[in-house]
Amino acid sequence: MTSMGDKGSVQTQTKVLSQGCWTEVSCPCCVSKQVEPLVLIQLSDNVQPVTKRWLISLIEASKRHGGAALLTHPGEDECRNVIVVSAPRCTLLRATEDLGLCKKYHNEEMASFSYHDRDNFTNVDDMQEFLTLAERQYIVKNELDSLQAQKKQRIPGIPEAPGVLEAWENICQKLVRAGVIKDIFPLHDQQRLNDLGRRWYSKKQIWGQPLDAIQSYFGSTVAFYFSFLDFYTWALVPPAFLGLVLTFLLPGGGGVVKEQAGEGAMEEDDDGPSVSGHMVQAVFSMLWSTLFIELWKRRSSSLSHRWGTLNLAERFAGPRPGFHGTLGLNPETGRLEPLFPEWQRQLRVGLVSLPLVGLLMGLVVLGMTCFYHGEALVQGFHQDSGSLFSGVLLYMPSMAHIVYTNMLGNVYHAVAMQLTEWENHREESSFQNHHTTKVLLFTFFNNFAVLFHIAFYKQDLPLLRKRLASMLIGNQLVNQCTEVVVPFIVDRFLSAPHKKEQEDDLEMDKLRAQRSLPPYPGLFAEYIELLLQFGYLSLFSCVYPLTAVLLLLNNITEIRGDAYKICKLFRKPFSAPVSNMGVWQTAFEVLGFVSVMSNCWLLLLSPRVQEFCLEGGISGKNIILVAILVEHVLILVKMVLAFMIPDEPDWVRIKREQIEFNSMQALGQQKL
């Protein structure tokens, strides 16, 4: 929720824009002394004034006349290349109902908002209290994205084909393709942002984050990420403690690797992990990953209730801007919109997307096979010749593999985006989930294929331990430089003179100055990093017990580094209301399931375990049978644990059912 300080910051912002230039509203309940600038539309430098006036009139028009029913400000004058957009009270309230957001009812309980019952909700007359800043800005973006041409027409000021709007074509997308709109982004509220920074990344304590303030300013998408990062970081404490115990207190816990003289073969040192250490680490990793995921789901549902996103209704909202189909009446909402059969989408996914993704996965395997084959050839050539040239050639397979992997990754990302667009998903969340799933498959395969090859094909645990340790340490050093050191240097030294000029120029338009900031790259790379961490820990930690220790040290600084970047170095991102992490949560669950099989077979491949079994008179065939039995028992235990721990606390379940019951009652009263 906002505070009185937030209202003061709005008044400070609006001093930059003269109040007389804002759209005049006819609805008495929407009249306000102060209009809050929410979103900035950046136009091209050569946009014609007639085009800008046409776009402003379209944004201001009512919904029944094909407009967005928003408020606009032309900037300093209509010849400038910016449009500042806000939203009246009625538009915000109707959009709140369409999104399915829950707000506090007069009895202080959360309830799905209904426009017809709006007077019974608390703070409904004050939009800065009723909706968070992130929600207000997302609603404006959502209304702009829903603008569609009612009939075929020509855009004023744009000649020939680029200026022709087909009936029901998305207007904002058309203007972006025509080069009229360069960008649309939400505006920072500098006073609120500074207050949030002092409470977030500037404080000295290393635990706790102002999650409610983050959700209010940046939205639930960003808040869920930082909540998960915080929860995951402190969940690393138990495995980190166990790793230290196994490494330094048990005999040979460090798993020292030595090279045999005269042979060059790698073998496990006598001080390697004991049988009990391997078993404890493997079983603990399985139990820990299960408890972590189940407890996070409970925390996620609690946060979703607190932030009013427990009962979202995205499928009843309008289609996403890129969706296309045959124009018709939506059978659920009765609205006129493009329709696309679900069976056609499933055919596209099953017959085209899946085979192409599988083909590209095969290219990853092909590249890895060629790398090992080339490495063996070069090493043989070097042993025969021993020349300087052959020594240089030793590095060529690795360099070629890195170049090949990067090129294949770029191709795959482009193909994944094109395939997801072609699948034609109606909801934005469905589009993002399918795109994320495709990229996740490639990322998982690309990062873990080498480790699985070493573990289960070469069956070389000392080499696996070395490779895992080098990947962890190398990745963390790179991450610390790119996410902490470099942003700090850029902000403190390279951007300092520019900031000083802005502070000295009292006449500068603070809203338009935000255009100089780069757009926020999103949370995709951040989630990928956490997923890879979780994979290293859950899949291979029994080989390298110090994995959790290194990850814990990295993530303590990661929290502050990510917070610093999003607050100081980028434009404010739009954030759609979400009820959880979406497909990322499923990805962590899948990794937790795979970890059971991985740890069982790594335990079986341990030389000490094999030696222990042979000394006990267990044959190789029986060892495999025992491993399969143990694997199935652990999977069963994991499933029982997941079943015993509900995904949401009882009080959240009761609240959710109350919200659903009250919504049904309200709908029945409206029909009467």
XYZ file of C-alpha atoms in Angstrom:
672
model
C 0.000 0.000 0.000
C 1.080 3.576 -0.533
C 1.635 6.146 2.177
C 1.277 9.867 2.659
C 4.888 10.197 1.526
C 3.923 8.543 -1.741
C 1.211 11.136 -2.322
C 3.801 13.838 -1.747
C 6.054 12.280 -4.341
C 3.176 12.302 -6.857
C 2.691 16.001 -6.259
C 6.419 16.535 -6.816
C 6.276 14.635 -10.094
C 3.284 16.518 -11.428
C 5.010 19.873 -10.987
C 7.027 18.922 -14.071
C 3.836 18.656 -16.172
C 1.298 21.479 -16.222
C -2.062 20.216 -14.969
C -4.012 22.176 -17.564
C -2.727 20.052 -20.446
C -4.096 16.754 -19.112
C -7.215 15.250 -20.649
C -10.408 16.658 -19.177
C -12.663 13.975 -17.726
C -16.429 14.128 -17.822
C -17.109 11.549 -15.096
C -17.488 13.326 -11.710
C -15.885 10.475 -9.765
C -12.754 10.650 -11.945
C -12.051 14.351 -11.399
C -8.801 14.883 -9.464
C -6.706 17.902 -8.547
C -3.497 15.966 -9.186
C -3.027 13.636 -12.140
C -0.323 11.033 -11.618
C 2.044 10.446 -14.593
C 2.249 6.667 -14.975
C 3.556 5.687 -18.422
C 5.642 7.425 -21.074
C 5.220 6.751 -24.803
C 8.400 7.657 -26.653
C 7.765 8.577 -30.287
C 10.284 8.785 -33.098
C 12.095 12.075 -33.577
C 10.482 12.729 -36.968
C 6.884 11.949 -35.986
C 4.368 14.317 -37.549
C 2.224 16.493 -35.212
C -0.916 15.199 -36.935
C 0.099 11.612 -36.129
C 0.690 12.502 -32.493
C -2.676 14.269 -32.227
C -4.416 11.249 -33.800
C -2.762 8.870 -31.321
C -3.646 11.107 -28.361
C -7.287 11.315 -29.432
C -7.398 7.529 -29.777
C -5.938 6.950 -26.309
C -8.404 9.438 -24.788
C -11.484 8.052 -26.568
C -13.967 5.908 -24.660
C -14.033 2.129 -24.964
C -17.250 2.110 -27.007
C -15.589 4.396 -29.558
C -12.544 2.108 -29.855
C -10.302 4.025 -27.456
C -8.459 3.198 -24.247
C -10.286 5.657 -21.930
C -6.989 6.973 -20.551
C -5.614 10.430 -19.759
C -2.800 11.963 -21.810
C -0.378 14.867 -21.586
C 1.464 15.945 -24.782
C 4.659 16.888 -22.959
C 6.003 20.400 -23.333
C 4.101 20.904 -26.600
C 2.532 18.759 -29.269
C 5.634 18.859 -31.464
C 7.695 17.006 -28.865
C 8.163 13.260 -29.246
C 6.657 12.081 -25.958
C 3.179 11.341 -24.644
C 2.652 10.928 -20.915
C -0.277 8.686 -19.977
C -2.316 8.293 -16.805
C -5.630 6.594 -15.993
C -8.919 7.848 -14.510
C -10.525 6.135 -11.559
C -13.256 4.311 -13.508
C -10.794 2.793 -15.974
C -8.595 1.560 -13.142
C -11.525 0.022 -11.265
C -12.971 -1.768 -14.285
C -9.542 -3.150 -15.173
C -9.083 -4.343 -11.592
C -12.203 -6.470 -11.968
C -11.121 -7.767 -15.383
C -7.754 -8.883 -13.993
C -9.380 -10.723 -11.082
C -7.410 -8.858 -8.402
C -8.449 -9.284 -4.780
C -8.736 -6.242 -2.531
C -9.775 -5.598 1.065
C -13.512 -5.631 1.654
C -15.192 -3.482 4.297
C -14.767 -6.368 6.793
C -10.965 -6.264 6.204
C -11.045 -9.638 4.407
C -9.631 -10.081 0.898
C -12.297 -10.451 -1.812
C -12.349 -10.508 -5.614
C -13.025 -6.953 -6.683
C -16.378 -6.243 -8.341
C -17.040 -2.896 -9.991
C -20.747 -3.079 -9.135
C -19.869 -3.633 -5.464
C -17.003 -1.125 -5.426
C -18.383 1.039 -2.619
C -17.940 -1.825 -0.128
C -14.173 -2.041 -0.680
C -11.788 -0.046 1.487
C -9.905 2.963 0.031
C -11.806 2.667 -3.245
C -11.966 6.472 -3.552
C -8.171 6.826 -3.378
C -6.439 5.035 -6.251
C -2.995 5.546 -4.719
C -4.138 3.550 -1.697
C -6.438 1.089 -3.449
C -3.982 -0.010 -6.177
C -0.214 -0.246 -6.029
C 1.895 1.856 -8.377
C 2.901 -1.268 -10.318
C -0.753 -2.283 -10.751
C -1.768 1.173 -11.989
C 1.052 1.226 -14.519
C 0.341 -2.301 -15.732
C -3.324 -1.425 -16.240
C -2.314 1.526 -18.442
C -0.021 -0.736 -20.485
C -2.757 -3.360 -20.752
C -5.261 -0.790 -22.014
C -2.788 0.524 -24.581
C -2.071 -3.012 -25.797
C -5.798 -3.640 -26.244
C -6.254 -0.802 -28.740
C -7.563 -2.230 -32.020
C -8.728 -0.575 -35.203
C -12.514 -0.721 -35.507
C -12.312 -0.575 -39.303
C -9.768 -0.272 -42.077
C -8.270 3.213 -42.023
C -5.142 5.216 -42.763
C -2.912 6.592 -40.004
C -2.587 10.380 -40.480
C 0.925 11.527 -41.340
C 2.144 8.082 -42.518
C 2.071 7.585 -46.297
C 1.341 4.473 -48.368
C 1.293 0.885 -47.051
C 2.961 1.421 -43.628
C 0.137 3.796 -42.720
C -2.780 1.432 -43.469
C -4.534 -0.097 -40.460
C -6.546 -3.217 -41.203
C -9.777 -3.883 -39.303
C -9.100 -5.246 -35.787
C -5.345 -4.863 -36.196
C -3.455 -4.042 -32.991
C -2.704 -0.320 -33.148
C 0.353 -0.139 -30.873
C 2.076 -3.014 -32.656
C 1.336 -1.385 -36.007
C 2.813 1.936 -34.831
C 5.934 0.163 -33.548
C 6.431 -1.563 -36.920
C 5.819 1.742 -38.713
C 8.496 3.433 -36.601
C 6.100 5.862 -34.902
C 6.436 4.433 -31.379
C 9.988 3.737 -30.205
C 9.181 2.531 -26.687
C 6.566 2.443 -23.939
C 7.745 2.247 -20.337
C 6.489 3.019 -16.812
C 7.853 6.055 -15.038
C 10.001 5.917 -11.932
C 8.802 7.788 -8.856
C 12.193 8.998 -7.680
C 11.203 9.762 -4.090
C 9.597 6.369 -3.566
C 12.516 4.668 -5.323
C 15.053 6.340 -3.037
C 13.047 5.353 0.041
C 12.861 1.763 -1.202
C 16.606 1.694 -1.874
C 17.404 2.813 1.664
C 15.248 0.000 3.053
C 16.493 -2.607 0.588
C 20.073 -2.676 -0.685
C 21.587 0.175 1.354
C 21.053 -1.319 4.823
C 23.888 -3.236 6.447
C 21.996 -6.295 7.647
C 22.189 -9.317 5.337
C 18.751 -10.814 5.935
C 15.201 -9.670 5.337
C 13.814 -7.705 2.413
C 10.910 -5.200 2.221
C 8.838 -7.545 0.076
C 5.582 -5.589 0.401
C 7.319 -2.381 -0.681
C 8.967 -4.218 -3.587
C 5.600 -5.628 -4.674
C 3.981 -2.216 -4.426
C 6.639 -0.463 -6.514
C 7.883 -3.139 -8.947
C 4.939 -5.563 -8.962
C 4.390 -9.163 -7.941
C 6.547 -10.624 -10.747
C 9.662 -8.926 -9.374
C 8.583 -9.431 -5.751
C 8.159 -13.196 -6.241
C 11.668 -13.436 -7.685
C 13.283 -11.630 -4.758
C 11.178 -13.539 -2.263
C 12.281 -16.820 -3.851
C 15.922 -15.687 -3.952
C 15.773 -14.817 -0.250
C 14.009 -18.091 0.651
C 16.422 -20.167 -1.433
C 19.509 -18.418 -0.044
C 18.657 -19.162 3.572
C 17.514 -22.662 2.671
C 21.145 -23.255 1.640
C 22.296 -22.992 5.263
C 21.523 -26.658 6.241
C 23.243 -28.246 3.183
C 26.154 -25.815 3.573
C 26.586 -26.838 7.222
C 26.431 -30.524 6.262
C 28.972 -29.949 3.492
C 31.407 -28.356 5.934
C 30.979 -31.252 8.344
C 31.530 -33.899 5.666
C 34.510 -32.029 4.224
C 36.438 -31.058 7.342
C 35.242 -33.309 10.159
C 34.847 -36.704 8.493
C 38.003 -38.505 7.307
C 38.863 -37.426 3.774
C 35.672 -35.514 3.253
C 37.288 -33.177 0.792
C 37.607 -35.794 -1.850
C 41.212 -35.026 -2.802
C 42.140 -36.087 -6.293
C 45.658 -37.157 -7.111
C 47.504 -38.270 -10.218
C 49.294 -41.598 -10.274
C 52.957 -41.269 -11.091
C 53.958 -42.759 -14.366
C 50.415 -43.418 -15.612
C 48.730 -40.020 -15.553
C 45.455 -41.663 -14.530
C 43.163 -40.008 -12.064
C 42.081 -41.853 -8.986
C 40.363 -41.048 -5.754
C 42.713 -40.398 -2.842
C 42.546 -42.411 0.323
C 41.114 -39.321 1.959
C 38.111 -39.311 -0.402
C 34.535 -39.220 0.896
C 33.636 -42.233 2.956
C 30.737 -44.540 2.179
C 28.690 -43.037 5.003
C 29.517 -39.507 3.798
C 28.340 -40.306 0.257
C 25.122 -41.863 1.522
C 24.348 -39.081 3.982
C 24.912 -36.379 1.361
C 22.857 -38.198 -1.299
C 19.862 -38.894 0.962
C 20.021 -35.407 2.472
C 20.044 -33.775 -1.000
C 16.899 -35.672 -1.941
C 15.064 -34.788 1.286
C 16.267 -31.193 1.245
C 15.171 -30.524 -2.358
C 11.711 -31.961 -1.622
C 11.195 -29.982 1.587
C 12.538 -26.819 -0.022
C 10.118 -26.939 -2.967
C 7.089 -27.871 -0.835
C 7.755 -25.188 1.779
C 8.308 -22.605 -0.948
C 4.928 -23.436 -2.494
C 3.313 -22.758 0.880
C 5.119 -19.446 1.204
C 4.224 -18.553 -2.375
C 0.510 -19.112 -1.758
C 0.672 -16.965 1.399
C 2.295 -14.113 -0.523
C -0.240 -14.480 -3.326
C -3.087 -14.035 -0.855
C -1.399 -11.061 0.791
C -0.822 -9.343 -2.545
C -4.313 -9.997 -3.897
C -3.289 -12.265 -6.800
C -4.756 -15.533 -5.500
C -7.746 -15.503 -7.860
C -6.484 -14.020 -11.126
C -8.720 -14.367 -14.186
C -6.377 -13.857 -17.136
C -8.307 -16.174 -19.445
C -11.333 -13.848 -19.215
C -9.258 -10.789 -20.161
C -8.564 -9.702 -23.723
C -6.043 -11.601 -25.864
C -2.379 -10.610 -25.890
C -1.286 -8.174 -28.624
C 0.395 -10.793 -30.845
C -2.596 -13.162 -30.884
C -4.412 -13.555 -34.209
C -7.252 -15.641 -35.595
C -10.685 -15.560 -37.163
C -12.870 -12.758 -35.833
C -15.811 -14.054 -33.768
C -17.591 -13.997 -30.406
C -15.694 -15.418 -27.456
C -17.996 -18.190 -26.089
C -16.934 -17.413 -22.499
C -17.065 -13.621 -22.432
C -19.297 -12.839 -25.420
C -16.784 -10.260 -26.668
C -15.861 -9.842 -30.328
C -12.220 -10.889 -30.679
C -9.907 -13.147 -32.753
C -10.510 -16.866 -32.158
C -8.048 -19.710 -32.721
C -8.922 -23.403 -32.155
C -7.011 -25.089 -29.354
C -6.554 -28.293 -31.379
C -4.653 -26.391 -34.064
C -2.305 -24.974 -31.444
C -1.697 -28.437 -30.001
C -0.966 -29.808 -33.475
C 1.573 -27.060 -34.053
C 3.260 -27.810 -30.738
C 3.265 -31.588 -31.173
C 4.098 -31.901 -34.875
C 6.453 -28.942 -35.387
C 7.758 -27.387 -32.159
C 8.683 -30.587 -30.337
C 10.532 -32.185 -33.315
C 12.491 -28.966 -33.977
C 13.453 -28.640 -30.301
C 14.530 -32.295 -30.316
C 16.619 -31.691 -33.445
C 18.434 -28.783 -31.811
C 19.022 -30.901 -28.699
C 20.604 -33.464 -30.983
C 22.919 -30.771 -32.339
C 24.114 -30.146 -28.771
C 24.996 -33.841 -28.450
C 26.669 -33.749 -31.858
C 28.792 -30.787 -30.790
C 29.806 -32.507 -27.560
C 30.697 -35.713 -29.444
C 32.804 -33.794 -31.957
C 34.523 -31.985 -29.093
C 35.598 -35.183 -27.359
C 36.619 -36.771 -30.661
C 38.645 -33.707 -31.661
C 40.229 -33.497 -28.225
C 41.370 -37.131 -28.447
C 42.840 -36.573 -31.930
C 44.734 -33.436 -30.893
C 46.097 -35.069 -27.744
C 47.328 -38.040 -29.790
C 48.964 -35.713 -32.316
C 50.647 -33.749 -29.508
C 52.007 -36.921 -27.886
C 53.518 -37.972 -31.228
C 55.045 -34.629 -32.215
C 55.475 -32.679 -28.979
C 55.962 -29.451 -30.960
C 54.901 -25.929 -30.017
C 52.327 -25.992 -32.805
C 50.712 -29.152 -31.444
C 50.678 -27.591 -27.966
C 48.689 -24.662 -29.313
C 46.339 -27.075 -31.064
C 45.397 -28.567 -27.687
C 43.258 -25.503 -27.029
C 41.472 -25.571 -30.376
C 38.749 -28.171 -29.555
C 37.668 -26.236 -26.443
C 37.626 -22.914 -28.301
C 35.715 -24.407 -31.225
C 33.196 -25.998 -28.847
C 32.642 -22.688 -27.041
C 32.066 -20.857 -30.354
C 29.772 -23.633 -31.587
C 27.755 -23.648 -28.357
C 27.311 -19.868 -28.363
C 26.248 -19.813 -32.008
C 23.845 -22.699 -31.482
C 22.456 -20.940 -28.404
C 21.747 -17.774 -30.383
C 20.076 -19.759 -33.157
C 18.028 -21.740 -30.656
C 16.794 -18.636 -28.827
C 15.644 -17.092 -32.107
C 13.955 -20.328 -33.204
C 12.281 -20.730 -29.793
C 10.797 -17.232 -30.014
C 9.571 -17.746 -33.581
C 8.039 -21.125 -32.729
C 6.226 -19.725 -29.701
C 4.877 -16.822 -31.750
C 3.732 -19.256 -34.449
C 1.945 -21.435 -31.859
C -0.337 -18.397 -31.323
C -1.072 -18.452 -27.583
C -3.957 -16.268 -26.454
C -2.801 -15.416 -22.914
C 0.500 -13.707 -22.209
C 1.278 -16.160 -19.387
C 0.785 -19.131 -21.734
C 3.102 -17.531 -24.290
C 5.785 -16.878 -21.671
C 5.483 -20.381 -20.187
C 5.915 -22.126 -23.548
C 8.820 -19.896 -24.540
C 10.507 -20.334 -21.163
C 10.078 -24.111 -21.313
C 11.815 -24.291 -24.692
C 14.759 -22.193 -23.519
C 14.961 -24.124 -20.249
C 15.305 -27.438 -22.092
C 18.220 -26.111 -24.119
C 19.870 -24.450 -21.124
C 19.583 -27.580 -18.987
C 20.896 -29.780 -21.787
C 23.709 -27.398 -22.673
C 24.940 -26.944 -19.088
C 24.487 -30.425 -17.641
C 25.158 -32.684 -20.648
C 28.934 -32.568 -20.085
C 28.559 -33.346 -16.375
C 26.234 -36.282 -17.053
C 28.631 -37.518 -19.735
C 31.552 -37.480 -17.288
C 29.490 -39.051 -14.514
C 27.617 -41.810 -16.299
C 29.543 -42.467 -19.525
C 33.148 -41.944 -18.503
C 32.294 -42.848 -14.887
C 35.117 -40.595 -13.711
C 34.023 -39.111 -10.363
C 37.339 -37.337 -9.624
C 37.095 -35.553 -12.990
C 33.432 -34.757 -12.274
C 34.422 -33.258 -8.933
C 37.107 -31.103 -10.541
C 34.808 -29.962 -13.352
C 31.979 -29.113 -10.938
C 34.285 -27.169 -8.615
C 35.812 -25.215 -11.524
C 32.362 -24.397 -12.964
C 31.039 -23.214 -9.607
C 34.053 -21.061 -8.771
C 34.418 -19.699 -12.317
C 30.723 -18.857 -12.707
C 30.601 -17.143 -9.327
C 33.658 -15.008 -10.068
C 32.128 -13.933 -13.387
C 28.734 -13.273 -11.752
C 30.249 -11.186 -8.968
C 32.096 -9.062 -11.523
C 29.154 -8.611 -13.895
C 26.444 -8.186 -11.263
C 28.199 -6.312 -8.450
C 31.547 -4.770 -9.450
C 30.724 -3.565 -12.983
C 27.303 -2.030 -12.080
C 28.902 -0.269 -9.111
C 31.672 1.206 -11.273
C 29.208 2.275 -13.974
C 26.867 3.949 -11.492
C 29.500 5.614 -9.315
C 32.038 6.761 -11.896
C 30.770 6.623 -15.475
C 27.240 7.896 -14.728
C 28.188 10.335 -11.947
C 28.939 13.358 -14.195
C 25.643 12.900 -16.061
C 23.744 12.693 -12.773
C 25.468 15.859 -11.541
C 24.340 17.727 -14.662
C 20.762 16.577 -14.066
C 20.833 17.725 -10.456
C 22.223 21.137 -11.437
C 19.634 21.682 -14.183
C 16.499 22.643 -12.269
C 14.545 23.147 -15.498
C 15.157 19.627 -16.756
C 12.136 17.477 -17.428
C 12.628 14.635 -14.944
C 10.150 12.380 -16.703
C 11.785 12.529 -20.123
C 15.244 12.120 -18.584
C 14.370 8.502 -17.838
C 14.620 7.739 -21.565
C 18.418 7.705 -21.219
C 18.244 4.621 -18.987
C 18.504 1.218 -20.724
C 15.446 -1.082 -20.564
C 15.439 -3.697 -17.827
C 16.563 -7.044 -19.342
C 14.035 -9.028 -17.298
C 14.320 -11.849 -14.798
C 14.941 -14.688 -17.250
C 18.721 -14.760 -16.787
C 18.327 -14.437 -13.006
C 16.013 -17.452 -12.810
C 18.299 -19.431 -15.128
C 21.205 -18.742 -12.787
C 19.237 -19.950 -9.755
C 18.031 -23.037 -11.624
C 21.590 -23.965 -12.598
C 22.671 -23.477 -8.981
C 19.872 -25.723 -7.801
C 20.865 -28.303 -10.404
C 24.512 -28.332 -9.336
C 23.457 -28.714 -5.714
C 20.671 -31.287 -6.007
C 22.163 -33.399 -8.807
C 25.867 -33.550 -7.935
C 26.405 -32.334 -4.362
C 27.219 -35.848 -3.101
C 30.340 -35.646 -5.285
C 31.334 -32.149 -4.108
C 29.845 -31.409 -0.652
C 31.068 -27.783 -0.600
C 28.651 -26.822 -3.398
C 26.096 -25.311 -0.990
C 28.782 -23.297 0.817
C 29.910 -21.611 -2.397
C 26.313 -20.952 -3.477
C 25.400 -19.449 -0.096
C 28.315 -17.014 -0.202
C 27.428 -16.022 -3.762
C 23.720 -15.463 -3.100
C 24.214 -13.257 -0.048
C 25.758 -10.646 -2.348
C 23.434 -11.600 -5.234
C 20.383 -10.277 -3.356
C 21.858 -6.823 -2.869
C 23.427 -6.757 -6.339
C 20.154 -7.566 -8.121
C 18.291 -5.012 -6.002
C 20.890 -2.333 -6.781
C 20.675 -3.008 -10.528
C 16.893 -2.838 -10.840
C 16.697 0.355 -8.750
C 19.634 2.318 -10.111
C 20.693 1.164 -13.554
C 17.556 0.480 -15.613
C 14.160 1.815 -16.546
C 11.299 0.625 -14.431
C 9.827 -2.571 -15.957
C 6.149 -3.383 -16.382
C 5.057 -6.187 -14.084
C 1.932 -8.243 -14.654
C 0.093 -9.502 -11.543
C 1.038 -13.158 -10.975
C 0.109 -15.726 -8.336
C 3.410 -17.645 -8.349
C 6.657 -18.142 -10.288
C 4.837 -19.976 -13.068
C 6.846 -22.430 -15.136
C 9.990 -21.756 -13.099
C 8.426 -23.458 -10.091
C 7.709 -26.522 -12.222
C 11.316 -26.532 -13.452
C 12.643 -26.620 -9.888
C 10.253 -29.479 -9.073
C 11.445 -31.485 -12.089
C 15.083 -30.992 -11.085
C 14.254 -32.158 -7.567
C 12.752 -35.343 -9.008
C 15.733 -35.977 -11.302
C 18.096 -35.458 -8.350
C 16.874 -38.694 -6.753
C 17.994 -40.758 -9.743
C 21.216 -38.786 -10.183
C 22.328 -39.179 -6.573
C 21.483 -42.890 -6.484
C 23.605 -43.684 -9.527
C 26.435 -41.387 -8.463
C 26.448 -43.237 -5.166
C 26.629 -46.535 -7.052
C 29.575 -45.297 -9.170
C 31.615 -44.230 -6.154
C 34.764 -46.441 -5.972
C 34.464 -46.666 -2.203
C 30.836 -47.819 -2.415
C 31.693 -50.394 -5.071
C 34.618 -51.619 -2.997
C 32.386 -51.813 0.082
C 29.774 -53.855 -1.835
C 32.373 -56.250 -3.302
C 33.874 -56.807 0.135
C 30.372 -57.719 1.314
C 30.094 -60.346 -1.402
C 27.536 -58.441 -3.510
C 27.931 -59.085 -7.240
C 27.831 -56.331 -9.849
C 24.390 -57.422 -11.016
C 23.029 -57.346 -7.472
C 24.586 -53.917 -6.917
C 22.562 -52.557 -9.851
C 19.397 -54.214 -8.559
C 19.975 -52.721 -5.102
C 20.539 -49.277 -6.664
C 17.278 -49.535 -8.623
C 15.445 -50.620 -5.466
C 16.908 -47.757 -3.426
C 16.052 -45.312 -6.218
C 12.398 -46.389 -6.265
C 12.184 -46.296 -2.468
C 13.583 -42.745 -2.390
C 11.210 -41.637 -5.149
C 8.329 -43.092 -3.143
C 9.537 -41.285 -0.014
C 9.781 -38.052 -2.018
C 6.228 -38.456 -3.316
C 4.910 -39.234 0.169
C 6.634 -36.149 1.581
C 5.183 -33.976 -1.190
C 1.720 -35.412 -0.521
C 1.968 -34.918 3.245
C 2.933 -31.239 2.920
C -0.012 -29.279 1.438
C 0.837 -26.753 -1.275
C -0.935 -24.033 0.692
C -1.546 -23.523 4.423
C -5.021 -24.323 5.722
C -5.792 -20.667 6.371
C -4.919 -19.756 2.759
C -7.069 -22.611 1.451
C -9.997 -21.413 3.580
C -9.519 -17.812 2.411
C -9.373 -18.923 -1.216
C -12.568 -20.949 -0.885
C -14.271 -18.005 0.845
C -13.247 -15.723 -2.027
C -14.660 -18.179 -4.578
C -17.911 -18.575 -2.609
C -18.371 -14.816 -2.184
C -17.698 -14.285 -5.901
C -20.423 -16.787 -6.800
C -22.859 -15.063 -4.443
C -22.033 -11.644 -5.892
C -22.554 -12.962 -9.415
C -25.939 -14.395 -8.433
C -27.040 -11.065 -6.934
C -26.019 -9.224 -10.124
C -28.173 -11.585 -12.220
C -31.159 -10.900 -9.945
